[in-house]
Amino acid sequence: MSTAPQTSIRSGKGPGEAVGIALLGFGTVGAEVFRLLNENADAFAHRIGGPAEVRGVAVHNKNKLRPGVPAELLTDDAEALVRRDDIDLVVEVIGGIDYPRHLLLTALNAGKSVVTANKALVAAHADELAESADRAGVDLYFEAAVAAAIPVVGMLRRSLAGDQIRRISGIVNGTTNFILDAMETTGASYEDALAEATRLGYAEADPTADVEGHDAASKAAILASLGFYTRVTFDDVHCEGISQITADDIKAANKAGYSIKLLAICEVLIDESGKKSVNARVHPTLVPKDHPLASVSKSYNAIFVEAEAAGSLMFYGNGAGGNPTASAVLGDVVGASRNIVHGGRAPGENTYAHLPIADFGEVLTCYHIDMEVADRAGVLAAISEVFAQRGVSLRTVRQENGNGTARLIVVTHSAREAALEEIVAKLGDLDEVKAVHSVIRLHS
Amino acid sequence: MSTAPQTSIRSGKGPGEAVGIALLGFGTVGAEVFRLLNENADAFAHRIGGPAEVRGVAVHNKNKLRPGVPAELLTDDAEALVRRDDIDLVVEVIGGIDYPRHLLLTALNAGKSVVTANKALVAAHADELAESADRAGVDLYFEAAVAAAIPVVGMLRRSLAGDQIRRISGIVNGTTNFILDAMETTGASYEDALAEATRLGYAEADPTADVEGHDAASKAAILASLGFYTRVTFDDVHCEGISQITADDIKAANKAGYSIKLLAICEVLIDESGKKSVNARVHPTLVPKDHPLASVSKSYNAIFVEAEAAGSLMFYGNGAGGNPTASAVLGDVVGASRNIVHGGRAPGENTYAHLPIADFGEVLTCYHIDMEVADRAGVLAAISEVFAQRGVSLRTVRQENGNGTARLIVVTHSAREAALEEIVAKLGDLDEVKAVHSVIRLHS
């Protein structure tokens, strides 16, 4: 039997002793973390068992005025800061990958515990970071990396540690949920809804990482790793964004009783021989209106978890923003600081299951296919044949006739992704099919 | 500065060593805990760092057949079991107060960690149990005591440890939510909905503890204690049940845009001088239909948390039943067992804030008052005067005229509970008021 990867017990500094904190980054989140640590200093001291003292703040330009921050705390030498003897805990809220990776490895190797909000870094390099933390016997926390203040990391790592997760389905990107929700409630086009999201500050000037699903894919990798005790990285996640979703798609979905949501879905597949594998994917998904995920509006996030014993659980809240992210970072600061004062370590990365990553073609999904077809006899027979040949059965078929053409909306039963992809390609080649307007998967 | 009450670091048994578990009780939850520990033994060993072995099961009648349980594990001497040298962790799923209290104090004093699902025990005797755990340097876990598989204890104790909770509003009793939801969806009377709940197994033969709010009050005491770092016990909770709610109340609430839910509400009050106090209460509450709590149907539970930095969060899931409760118990078993193997302790009870319990009359609420009044001029003036004299302003007034009488529905702005109680008493004395049909508080 292999054992959980916690290697050694760490003895604490002792109750009442202060914890020295290095804050890397002073953007929206960093400034909130600093402010709240100061404003609620008494509460933090009581909850930790000793004062939490920010002893250095690493910034790009240390000459820029930062109201409320004593000048002597500011430094532009982050690397020197994380090595300092009076630093016990490094809090990283810079973003990016290579630079914070270098800093956090330096910190861990120097025996400092680490709290990071950096999803891209964790999704790409969790193994390396976890190994350094294990070697040094320190903690690595990253609650804020997924869905900000929604405590999904702690929930998967601790609360559900006695259960077997079957599937995690999450709305983990506020920008895309805002856009899809606006399209649904106002009938706006994708372009107009994106413009509105940008105007209101929900979308960045370059929205690619959000709208193409990359941000959600990082979070899917982290969720799958935690839920299935298997290393899943960003590159393992199949990713499709929302930029192809039209106002027409939303309208058709609504009419059929669905909302379209960008979901991060993580699940375990079991093949005929009982062999398990893990799939993590991000794509626009038709969610039945009576499913709790369908009513998650605006820029809210929610994580829906299905587990063997717990059944269905949902966690809902603010998935982004300075304050909610600071809340998650500070919960980690209390946890890591408590261990620094009292000794002990949090449960670390544990990938004992080592499940293989599933081939995406093996994933079972249902398709909702909206196409324009010729308005003549025999069309439905020709189309049905394409599905039947590949062993895919149809759940519903709806035809709306116009003048000379007809719209055909087909919903399949669950089938292998590879078969469904082949079917869509084949449908495009049929004379009877004038256009395949959209192909959207269903949440079942 | 006082320090958090963790007193000592505990060193572990060492990776790979087995954890000896005593299971007290073999009802629905106990049987599921036993089954899942066996079925998923490999997963537990990997997550803990050593095997979790049930070495004794204490039952009332050890001669009763328990399929799957080796006879040599069964004992009717629970007290001897919890003292045994080969037991490291005691899991209590018996229920009741005095007997499990005695057993768990015995276990803690003998240096065993404890996991309990017993809300009544924790709500009444948390101080005593926590002190024994601290003295012995062991863990006391009770995630399953509130809302079963919804990990609200861990969330308050760990994830939100860096935030300041403002209010917790929870649907924490599945029986009453099932009854209220059935009344709303079918128009049934309270009596018929209760009968249906009993028939389907959602209500016990004697439903008093559920329908009168006592079960929810235990959970409110636990939530308030955790959220506000202050000891709140069952006796501190103001408690009103749902047995007075009529089909008419539900209909009127719906018409006005509300659902009626039995809420456990825990909040911090701040008086004019800035002095803080804690209030915990359970009562039927009008929840606006667009609030996430309003859509919690059937026997589901949900906890809505408002915090300074995190904003609003909601946690939703199965709040009762053998499997969901077992999920929460087993998450605690993994946590406590990890600490037994690797050393360290979980954050214990921490009541550093020591806030006073608010006088219930000082609580600010809004009232929805439904009364029958005389259908003549001057009635509204007389009634308004009663509110005005006590400084309470009205948010809405709606009058429906019949033949000779009229129905008047008044919703107040937020006001002191004491003033509102006085007003209701005074209204009952007015000649103009023929009957006060219902008085229900609003969630604002």
CSV table of N, CA, C and O in Angstrom, one decimal, chain A residues 152-195:
chain,number,residue,atom,x,y,z
A,152,VAL,N,-14.4,25.5,-2.9
A,152,VAL,CA,-14.5,24.2,-3.5
A,152,VAL,C,-13.3,23.3,-3.3
A,152,VAL,O,-13.3,22.1,-3.3
A,153,VAL,N,-12.1,24.0,-3.2
A,153,VAL,CA,-10.9,23.2,-3.0
A,153,VAL,C,-10.9,22.5,-1.7
A,153,VAL,O,-10.7,21.3,-1.6
A,154,GLY,N,-11.2,23.3,-0.6
A,154,GLY,CA,-11.3,22.7,0.7
A,154,GLY,C,-12.4,21.6,0.8
A,154,GLY,O,-12.2,20.6,1.4
A,155,MET,N,-13.5,21.8,0.1
A,155,MET,CA,-14.6,20.9,0.1
A,155,MET,C,-14.1,19.6,-0.5
A,155,MET,O,-14.4,18.5,0.0
A,156,LEU,N,-13.4,19.6,-1.7
A,156,LEU,CA,-13.0,18.4,-2.3
A,156,LEU,C,-11.9,17.7,-1.5
A,156,LEU,O,-11.8,16.5,-1.4
A,157,ARG,N,-11.0,18.5,-1.0
A,157,ARG,CA,-9.8,18.0,-0.3
A,157,ARG,C,-10.1,17.4,1.0
A,157,ARG,O,-9.4,16.5,1.5
A,158,ARG,N,-11.1,18.1,1.7
A,158,ARG,CA,-11.3,17.7,3.1
A,158,ARG,C,-12.8,17.1,3.3
A,158,ARG,O,-12.9,16.0,3.7
A,159,SER,N,-13.8,17.9,3.0
A,159,SER,CA,-15.1,17.6,3.4
A,159,SER,C,-15.6,16.3,2.7
A,159,SER,O,-16.3,15.5,3.3
A,160,LEU,N,-15.2,16.2,1.4
A,160,LEU,CA,-15.7,15.0,0.7
A,160,LEU,C,-14.6,13.9,0.6
A,160,LEU,O,-14.7,13.0,-0.2
A,161,ALA,N,-13.6,14.0,1.5
A,161,ALA,CA,-12.5,13.1,1.4
A,161,ALA,C,-12.9,11.6,1.8
A,161,ALA,O,-12.2,10.7,1.5
A,162,GLY,N,-14.1,11.5,2.4
A,162,GLY,CA,-14.6,10.2,2.7
A,162,GLY,C,-15.6,9.6,1.7
A,162,GLY,O,-16.2,8.6,1.9
A,163,ASP,N,-15.8,10.4,0.6
A,163,ASP,CA,-16.8,10.0,-0.4
A,163,ASP,C,-16.1,9.7,-1.7
A,163,ASP,O,-14.9,9.9,-1.9
A,164,GLN,N,-16.8,9.2,-2.7
A,164,GLN,CA,-16.3,8.9,-4.0
A,164,GLN,C,-17.0,9.9,-5.0
A,164,GLN,O,-18.2,9.7,-5.2
A,165,ILE,N,-16.3,10.8,-5.6
A,165,ILE,CA,-16.9,11.8,-6.5
A,165,ILE,C,-17.2,11.1,-7.8
A,165,ILE,O,-16.3,10.3,-8.4
A,166,ARG,N,-18.3,11.3,-8.4
A,166,ARG,CA,-18.7,10.8,-9.7
A,166,ARG,C,-18.5,11.8,-10.8
A,166,ARG,O,-17.9,11.5,-11.9
A,167,ARG,N,-19.0,13.0,-10.5
A,167,ARG,CA,-18.9,14.1,-11.6
A,167,ARG,C,-18.9,15.4,-10.9
A,167,ARG,O,-19.6,15.6,-9.9
A,168,ILE,N,-18.2,16.3,-11.5
A,168,ILE,CA,-18.2,17.7,-11.0
A,168,ILE,C,-18.6,18.6,-12.3
A,168,ILE,O,-17.9,18.4,-13.3
A,169,SER,N,-19.6,19.4,-12.1
A,169,SER,CA,-20.0,20.2,-13.3
A,169,SER,C,-20.1,21.7,-12.8
A,169,SER,O,-20.8,22.0,-11.8
A,170,GLY,N,-19.2,22.5,-13.3
A,170,GLY,CA,-19.2,23.9,-12.7
A,170,GLY,C,-19.3,25.0,-13.7
A,170,GLY,O,-18.8,24.9,-14.8
A,171,ILE,N,-20.0,26.0,-13.3
A,171,ILE,CA,-19.9,27.3,-13.9
A,171,ILE,C,-18.8,28.1,-13.2
A,171,ILE,O,-19.0,28.5,-12.1
A,172,VAL,N,-17.6,28.1,-13.8
A,172,VAL,CA,-16.4,28.6,-13.1
A,172,VAL,C,-15.8,29.8,-13.8
A,172,VAL,O,-14.7,30.2,-13.4
A,173,ASN,N,-16.6,30.4,-14.7
A,173,ASN,CA,-16.1,31.6,-15.3
A,173,ASN,C,-17.2,32.6,-15.4
A,173,ASN,O,-18.2,32.4,-16.1
A,174,GLY,N,-17.0,33.7,-14.6
A,174,GLY,CA,-18.1,34.7,-14.5
A,174,GLY,C,-18.3,35.5,-15.7
A,174,GLY,O,-19.5,35.9,-16.0
A,175,THR,N,-17.3,35.8,-16.5
A,175,THR,CA,-17.4,36.6,-17.7
A,175,THR,C,-18.4,35.9,-18.7
A,175,THR,O,-19.3,36.5,-19.2
A,176,THR,N,-18.1,34.6,-19.0
A,176,THR,CA,-18.9,33.9,-19.9
A,176,THR,C,-20.4,33.7,-19.4
A,176,THR,O,-21.3,33.7,-20.2
A,177,ASN,N,-20.5,33.5,-18.1
A,177,ASN,CA,-21.9,33.3,-17.6
A,177,ASN,C,-22.6,34.6,-17.7
A,177,ASN,O,-23.8,34.6,-18.0
A,178,PHE,N,-21.9,35.7,-17.5
A,178,PHE,CA,-22.6,37.0,-17.6
A,178,PHE,C,-23.1,37.2,-19.1
A,178,PHE,O,-24.2,37.6,-19.3
A,179,ILE,N,-22.2,36.9,-20.0
A,179,ILE,CA,-22.5,37.0,-21.4
A,179,ILE,C,-23.7,36.1,-21.8
A,179,ILE,O,-24.7,36.6,-22.4
A,180,LEU,N,-23.7,34.9,-21.5
A,180,LEU,CA,-24.7,33.9,-21.8
A,180,LEU,C,-26.0,34.3,-21.2
A,180,LEU,O,-27.1,34.2,-21.8
A,181,ASP,N,-25.9,34.8,-19.9
A,181,ASP,CA,-27.2,35.2,-19.2
A,181,ASP,C,-27.8,36.4,-19.8
A,181,ASP,O,-29.0,36.5,-20.0
A,182,ALA,N,-26.9,37.4,-20.2
A,182,ALA,CA,-27.4,38.6,-20.9
A,182,ALA,C,-28.1,38.2,-22.2
A,182,ALA,O,-29.1,38.8,-22.6
A,183,MET,N,-27.5,37.3,-23.0
A,183,MET,CA,-28.0,36.9,-24.3
A,183,MET,C,-29.4,36.2,-24.0
A,183,MET,O,-30.4,36.5,-24.8
A,184,GLU,N,-29.5,35.5,-22.9
A,184,GLU,CA,-30.8,34.8,-22.6
A,184,GLU,C,-31.9,35.8,-22.2
A,184,GLU,O,-33.0,35.7,-22.6
A,185,THR,N,-31.5,36.7,-21.3
A,185,THR,CA,-32.5,37.6,-20.8
A,185,THR,C,-32.9,38.8,-21.7
A,185,THR,O,-34.0,39.2,-21.6
A,186,THR,N,-31.9,39.2,-22.5
A,186,THR,CA,-32.2,40.4,-23.4
A,186,THR,C,-32.4,40.0,-24.8
A,186,THR,O,-32.8,40.9,-25.6
A,187,GLY,N,-32.0,38.8,-25.2
A,187,GLY,CA,-32.0,38.5,-26.7
A,187,GLY,C,-30.9,39.0,-27.4
A,187,GLY,O,-30.8,39.0,-28.7
A,188,ALA,N,-29.9,39.6,-26.7
A,188,ALA,CA,-28.7,40.2,-27.4
A,188,ALA,C,-27.9,39.2,-28.2
A,188,ALA,O,-27.9,38.0,-27.9
A,189,SER,N,-27.2,39.7,-29.2
A,189,SER,CA,-26.2,38.9,-29.9
A,189,SER,C,-25.0,38.7,-29.0
A,189,SER,O,-24.8,39.4,-28.0
A,190,TYR,N,-24.2,37.7,-29.4
A,190,TYR,CA,-22.9,37.5,-28.6
A,190,TYR,C,-22.1,38.7,-28.6
A,190,TYR,O,-21.6,39.1,-27.5
A,191,GLU,N,-21.9,39.4,-29.7
A,191,GLU,CA,-21.1,40.5,-29.8
A,191,GLU,C,-21.6,41.7,-28.9
A,191,GLU,O,-20.8,42.3,-28.2
A,192,ASP,N,-22.9,41.9,-28.9
A,192,ASP,CA,-23.4,43.0,-28.0
A,192,ASP,C,-23.3,42.6,-26.5
A,192,ASP,O,-23.0,43.5,-25.7
A,193,ALA,N,-23.5,41.4,-26.2
A,193,ALA,CA,-23.4,41.0,-24.8
A,193,ALA,C,-22.0,41.1,-24.3
A,193,ALA,O,-21.7,41.5,-23.2
A,194,LEU,N,-21.1,40.7,-25.2
A,194,LEU,CA,-19.6,40.8,-24.8
A,194,LEU,C,-19.3,42.3,-24.7
A,194,LEU,O,-18.6,42.7,-23.7
A,195,ALA,N,-19.8,43.2,-25.5
A,195,ALA,CA,-19.5,44.6,-25.4
A,195,ALA,C,-20.0,45.1,-24.1
A,195,ALA,O,-19.3,45.9,-23.4
